[in-house]
PDB file of C-alpha atoms in Angstrom:
ATOM      1  CA  MET A   1      15.874  10.662  -6.670  1.00 40.00           C
ATOM      2  CA  SER A   2      19.639   9.734  -7.155  1.00 41.00           C
ATOM      3  CA  ASP A   3      19.948   8.505  -3.457  1.00 45.00           C
ATOM      4  CA  SER A   4      16.938   6.027  -3.141  1.00 47.00           C
ATOM      5  CA  ALA A   5      17.986   5.755   0.361  1.00 51.00           C
ATOM      6  CA  LYS A   6      16.675   9.428   1.501  1.00 80.00           C
ATOM      7  CA  PHE A   7      13.733   9.402  -0.919  1.00 90.00           C
ATOM      8  CA  THR A   8      10.547   9.944   1.382  1.00 96.00           C
ATOM      9  CA  LEU A   9       7.022  10.872   0.390  1.00 96.00           C
ATOM     10  CA  ASP A  10       3.364  10.983   1.811  1.00 98.00           C
ATOM     11  CA  VAL A  11       0.870   8.354   2.334  1.00 98.00           C
ATOM     12  CA  VAL A  12      -2.641   8.685   3.095  1.00 97.00           C
ATOM     13  CA  VAL A  13      -3.591   5.903   5.228  1.00 97.00           C
ATOM     14  CA  GLU A  14      -7.024   4.339   4.311  1.00 96.00           C
ATOM     15  CA  ILE A  15      -6.847   1.125   6.829  1.00 95.00           C
ATOM     16  CA  PRO A  16      -5.063   0.853   9.997  1.00 97.00           C
ATOM     17  CA  LYS A  17      -3.105  -1.950  10.968  1.00 96.00           C
ATOM     18  CA  GLY A  18      -5.280  -4.726  12.439  1.00 94.00           C
ATOM     19  CA  SER A  19      -8.167  -3.708  10.947  1.00 94.00           C
ATOM     20  CA  ARG A  20     -11.157  -5.928   9.183  1.00 91.00           C
ATOM     21  CA  ASN A  21     -12.921  -3.003   7.592  1.00 93.00           C
ATOM     22  CA  LYS A  22     -12.151  -2.123   4.295  1.00 92.00           C
ATOM     23  CA  TYR A  23     -12.174   1.992   3.648  1.00 94.00           C
ATOM     24  CA  GLU A  24     -11.555   3.376   0.444  1.00 93.00           C
ATOM     25  CA  TYR A  25     -10.600   7.238  -0.391  1.00 92.00           C
ATOM     26  CA  ASP A  26     -13.646   8.880  -1.995  1.00 93.00           C
ATOM     27  CA  TYR A  27     -12.113  11.296  -4.418  1.00 90.00           C
ATOM     28  CA  GLU A  28     -15.641  13.039  -5.156  1.00 93.00           C
ATOM     29  CA  LYS A  29     -16.589  13.572  -1.770  1.00 95.00           C
ATOM     30  CA  LYS A  30     -12.632  14.110  -0.540  1.00 92.00           C
ATOM     31  CA  MET A  31     -13.206  11.527   1.977  1.00 93.00           C
ATOM     32  CA  ILE A  32     -12.769   8.075   3.629  1.00 94.00           C
ATOM     33  CA  ARG A  33     -15.818   6.054   2.729  1.00 94.00           C
ATOM     34  CA  TYR A  34     -16.344   2.472   4.744  1.00 95.00           C
ATOM     35  CA  ASP A  35     -16.252  -0.056   1.474  1.00 92.00           C
ATOM     36  CA  ARG A  36     -16.710  -3.165   3.351  1.00 91.00           C
ATOM     37  CA  MET A  37     -15.483  -5.455   5.950  1.00 88.00           C
ATOM     38  CA  ILE A  38     -13.278  -8.021   4.661  1.00 87.00           C
ATOM     39  CA  PHE A  39     -14.584 -11.406   4.054  1.00 85.00           C
ATOM     40  CA  SER A  40     -11.715 -13.174   5.580  1.00 80.00           C
ATOM     41  CA  SER A  41     -11.491 -13.945   9.656  1.00 82.00           C
ATOM     42  CA  MET A  42      -8.078 -12.191   9.207  1.00 88.00           C
ATOM     43  CA  HIS A  43      -7.273  -8.489   9.444  1.00 91.00           C
ATOM     44  CA  TYR A  44      -4.225  -5.955   7.720  1.00 93.00           C
ATOM     45  CA  PRO A  45      -0.931  -6.709   8.663  1.00 94.00           C
ATOM     46  CA  SER A  46       0.013  -2.919   8.067  1.00 96.00           C
ATOM     47  CA  ASP A  47      -1.526   0.310   7.927  1.00 97.00           C
ATOM     48  CA  TYR A  48      -2.374   0.153   4.351  1.00 96.00           C
ATOM     49  CA  GLY A  49      -3.226   3.274   1.960  1.00 97.00           C
ATOM     50  CA  PHE A  50      -2.048   5.277  -1.077  1.00 97.00           C
ATOM     51  CA  PHE A  51       0.404   7.502  -2.674  1.00 98.00           C
ATOM     52  CA  PRO A  52      -1.305  10.992  -3.517  1.00 96.00           C
ATOM     53  CA  GLU A  53      -0.827  11.966  -7.304  1.00 96.00           C
ATOM     54  CA  THR A  54      -0.354   8.822  -8.689  1.00 97.00           C
ATOM     55  CA  LEU A  55      -2.076   6.501 -11.069  1.00 94.00           C
ATOM     56  CA  ALA A  56      -0.855   2.342 -10.882  1.00 93.00           C
ATOM     57  CA  LEU A  57      -1.937  -0.165 -13.659  1.00 90.00           C
ATOM     58  CA  ASP A  58      -5.244  -0.982 -11.923  1.00 87.00           C
ATOM     59  CA  GLY A  59      -6.342   2.547 -12.506  1.00 88.00           C
ATOM     60  CA  ASP A  60      -6.142   3.388  -8.795  1.00 91.00           C
ATOM     61  CA  ALA A  61      -3.519   5.154  -6.762  1.00 95.00           C
ATOM     62  CA  LEU A  62      -0.756   3.161  -6.214  1.00 96.00           C
ATOM     63  CA  ASP A  63      -0.861   1.281  -2.783  1.00 96.00           C
ATOM     64  CA  ALA A  64       0.950   1.201   0.246  1.00 98.00           C
ATOM     65  CA  LEU A  65       2.083  -1.016   3.120  1.00 98.00           C
ATOM     66  CA  VAL A  66       3.129   1.246   6.405  1.00 98.00           C
ATOM     67  CA  LEU A  67       4.810  -1.135   8.751  1.00 98.00           C
ATOM     68  CA  VAL A  68       3.825   0.876  11.893  1.00 96.00           C
ATOM     69  CA  THR A  69       4.245   0.045  15.883  1.00 93.00           C
ATOM     70  CA  GLU A  70       0.875   1.069  16.702  1.00 95.00           C
ATOM     71  CA  PRO A  71      -2.063   1.656  13.663  1.00 96.00           C
ATOM     72  CA  THR A  72      -2.958   5.184  13.034  1.00 97.00           C
ATOM     73  CA  PHE A  73      -6.270   5.788  11.353  1.00 96.00           C
ATOM     74  CA  PRO A  74      -8.044   6.555   8.158  1.00 96.00           C
ATOM     75  CA  GLY A  75      -6.881   9.949   6.568  1.00 95.00           C
ATOM     76  CA  CYS A  76      -3.884  10.293   8.500  1.00 96.00           C
ATOM     77  CA  LEU A  77      -0.826  11.244   6.337  1.00 97.00           C
ATOM     78  CA  ILE A  78       2.295   9.715   7.101  1.00 97.00           C
ATOM     79  CA  GLU A  79       5.660  10.691   5.644  1.00 98.00           C
ATOM     80  CA  VAL A  80       7.283   7.195   4.485  1.00 98.00           C
ATOM     81  CA  SER A  81      10.712   5.578   2.830  1.00 97.00           C
ATOM     82  CA  PRO A  82       9.852   2.975   0.676  1.00 98.00           C
ATOM     83  CA  ILE A  83      11.984  -0.367   1.033  1.00 97.00           C
ATOM     84  CA  GLY A  84      10.727  -2.972  -1.277  1.00 97.00           C
ATOM     85  CA  LEU A  85       7.827  -3.747  -3.557  1.00 97.00           C
ATOM     86  CA  PHE A  86       5.078  -6.493  -3.537  1.00 95.00           C
ATOM     87  CA  ARG A  87       4.100  -7.292  -7.087  1.00 93.00           C
ATOM     88  CA  MET A  88       0.327  -9.329  -7.029  1.00 88.00           C
ATOM     89  CA  ALA A  89      -2.458  -8.993  -9.306  1.00 86.00           C
ATOM     90  CA  ASP A  90      -6.023  -9.239  -8.422  1.00 80.00           C
ATOM     91  CA  GLU A  91      -9.513  -9.214 -10.512  1.00 80.00           C
ATOM     92  CA  LYS A  92      -8.727  -5.789 -11.950  1.00 79.00           C
ATOM     93  CA  GLY A  93      -4.955  -6.902 -13.155  1.00 80.00           C
ATOM     94  CA  PRO A  94      -1.582  -5.956 -11.992  1.00 86.00           C
ATOM     95  CA  ASP A  95      -1.699  -4.896  -8.464  1.00 87.00           C
ATOM     96  CA  ALA A  96       1.618  -3.526  -6.951  1.00 94.00           C
ATOM     97  CA  LYS A  97       2.004  -2.875  -3.199  1.00 96.00           C
ATOM     98  CA  ILE A  98       4.922  -0.667  -2.314  1.00 98.00           C
ATOM     99  CA  LEU A  99       6.221  -1.697   1.270  1.00 98.00           C
ATOM    100  CA  CYS A 100       7.387   1.280   3.280  1.00 98.00           C
ATOM    101  CA  VAL A 101       8.561   2.628   6.659  1.00 98.00           C
ATOM    102  CA  PRO A 102       7.447   5.545   8.747  1.00 97.00           C
ATOM    103  CA  VAL A 103      10.143   8.378   8.493  1.00 97.00           C
ATOM    104  CA  HIS A 104       9.468   9.481  12.189  1.00 96.00           C
ATOM    105  CA  ASP A 105       8.726   6.083  13.962  1.00 95.00           C
ATOM    106  CA  PRO A 106      12.462   5.295  15.478  1.00 95.00           C
ATOM    107  CA  GLN A 107      11.339   1.473  15.667  1.00 94.00           C
ATOM    108  CA  TRP A 108      11.133   1.320  11.906  1.00 96.00           C
ATOM    109  CA  ASN A 109      12.789   4.096  10.531  1.00 94.00           C
ATOM    110  CA  LYS A 110      16.303   2.459  10.586  1.00 95.00           C
ATOM    111  CA  ILE A 111      15.027   0.213   8.220  1.00 96.00           C
ATOM    112  CA  VAL A 112      16.006   0.599   4.513  1.00 95.00           C
ATOM    113  CA  SER A 113      15.839  -2.621   2.512  1.00 95.00           C
ATOM    114  CA  LEU A 114      13.418  -5.955   2.384  1.00 96.00           C
ATOM    115  CA  GLU A 115      16.186  -7.657   3.918  1.00 96.00           C
ATOM    116  CA  GLN A 116      15.856  -5.832   7.015  1.00 97.00           C
ATOM    117  CA  VAL A 117      12.295  -6.648   7.566  1.00 97.00           C
ATOM    118  CA  ASN A 118      11.856 -10.138   9.678  1.00 96.00           C
ATOM    119  CA  PRO A 119      11.259 -12.427   7.346  1.00 96.00           C
ATOM    120  CA  HIS A 120       8.227 -13.838   9.430  1.00 96.00           C
ATOM    121  CA  LEU A 121       6.203 -10.631   8.633  1.00 96.00           C
ATOM    122  CA  ILE A 122       7.214 -10.563   4.850  1.00 96.00           C
ATOM    123  CA  ASN A 123       5.528 -14.355   5.238  1.00 94.00           C
ATOM    124  CA  GLU A 124       2.251 -12.853   6.805  1.00 94.00           C
ATOM    125  CA  ILE A 125       2.063  -9.827   4.307  1.00 94.00           C
ATOM    126  CA  GLU A 126       2.288 -11.799   1.294  1.00 92.00           C
ATOM    127  CA  HIS A 127      -0.027 -14.703   3.038  1.00 90.00           C
ATOM    128  CA  PHE A 128      -2.613 -11.989   3.844  1.00 90.00           C
ATOM    129  CA  PHE A 129      -2.855 -10.906   0.135  1.00 87.00           C
ATOM    130  CA  GLN A 130      -2.826 -14.440  -0.864  1.00 86.00           C
ATOM    131  CA  VAL A 131      -5.907 -15.416   0.929  1.00 81.00           C
ATOM    132  CA  TYR A 132      -8.027 -12.373   2.051  1.00 78.00           C
ATOM    133  CA  LYS A 133     -10.551 -12.190  -1.344  1.00 74.00           C
ATOM    134  CA  ASP A 134     -11.303 -16.475  -1.078  1.00 65.00           C
ATOM    135  CA  LEU A 135     -14.047 -16.222   0.860  1.00 71.00           C
ATOM    136  CA  GLU A 136     -15.561 -13.481  -1.932  1.00 73.00           C
ATOM    137  CA  ASN A 137     -14.318 -15.771  -4.977  1.00 75.00           C
ATOM    138  CA  LYS A 138     -11.920 -13.620  -6.066  1.00 77.00           C
ATOM    139  CA  LYS A 139      -8.676 -15.223  -7.111  1.00 80.00           C
ATOM    140  CA  VAL A 140      -5.314 -13.234  -6.449  1.00 82.00           C
ATOM    141  CA  GLY A 141      -1.984 -14.157  -8.128  1.00 84.00           C
ATOM    142  CA  ILE A 142       0.865 -13.733  -5.986  1.00 85.00           C
ATOM    143  CA  GLU A 143       4.010 -12.636  -8.217  1.00 90.00           C
ATOM    144  CA  GLY A 144       6.614 -11.849  -5.234  1.00 92.00           C
ATOM    145  CA  TRP A 145       9.063  -9.345  -3.777  1.00 96.00           C
ATOM    146  CA  GLU A 146      11.778  -6.652  -5.397  1.00 96.00           C
ATOM    147  CA  PRO A 147      14.097  -4.388  -3.628  1.00 97.00           C
ATOM    148  CA  LYS A 148      13.576  -0.767  -2.713  1.00 96.00           C
ATOM    149  CA  GLU A 149      15.054   0.481  -6.515  1.00 96.00           C
ATOM    150  CA  GLU A 150      12.172  -1.170  -8.301  1.00 97.00           C
ATOM    151  CA  ALA A 151       9.945   0.247  -5.866  1.00 97.00           C
ATOM    152  CA  ILE A 152      11.048   3.951  -6.196  1.00 97.00           C
ATOM    153  CA  ALA A 153      10.854   3.251 -10.397  1.00 97.00           C
ATOM    154  CA  VAL A 154       7.303   2.010  -9.932  1.00 97.00           C
ATOM    155  CA  ILE A 155       6.386   4.984  -7.685  1.00 97.00           C
ATOM    156  CA  ALA A 156       8.285   7.328 -10.368  1.00 97.00           C
ATOM    157  CA  LYS A 157       6.287   5.441 -13.334  1.00 97.00           C
ATOM    158  CA  ALA A 158       2.787   6.290 -11.255  1.00 96.00           C
ATOM    159  CA  GLN A 159       3.728   9.500 -10.576  1.00 96.00           C
ATOM    160  CA  GLN A 160       4.383  10.286 -14.525  1.00 96.00           C
ATOM    161  CA  ARG A 161       1.001   8.680 -15.376  1.00 95.00           C
ATOM    162  CA  PHE A 162      -0.741  10.752 -12.962  1.00 94.00           C
ATOM    163  CA  ALA A 163       0.730  13.830 -14.402  1.00 93.00           C
ATOM    164  CA  GLU A 164      -0.135  12.456 -17.869  1.00 90.00           C
ATOM    165  CA  THR A 165      -3.514  11.801 -17.342  1.00 85.00           C
ATOM    166  CA  LYS A 166      -3.940  15.277 -15.519  1.00 79.00           C
ATOM    167  CA  ASN A 167      -2.447  16.765 -18.312  1.00 74.00           C
ATOM    168  CA  GLN A 168      -5.131  15.476 -20.886  1.00 76.00           C
ATOM    169  CA  ASN A 169      -8.037  16.008 -18.476  1.00 67.00           C
ATOM    170  CA  PRO A 170      -7.349  19.391 -16.747  1.00 60.00           C
TER     171      PRO A 170
END
């Protein structure tokens, strides 16, 4: 991990860009489960999923946002490079999201930092997460964006947390 510019890992897509459907991975059945349609008349601004074998502070796998040209599909495994960290909190507590670009998409894979992403897209992502639960009467707190180095540190901590939990419950 010394060269963060070349750091890549896989994301499992749960929700494709443009969807209002909320899907979640069911660890017992090892399948994607339809959870609900989001209540707001909004759609996910990027593919959304998680990093396998991680454990975030909210008790779930660490969330990932993948900037894609075309939406993929639930269950798609995609190799990504993290470029930033979006910190927020919801009813479960801290809910970090790692912003990533796909390694094999020539329209995105030259981006290596948040500063290279269109600022309007960054604002759209932040706005989406600020209001997407409003009609469910759930409050969300936005804490802002941090650089790639912080994203990689959060991923490493989530991988370590997962490994420690797995070792305690073999």
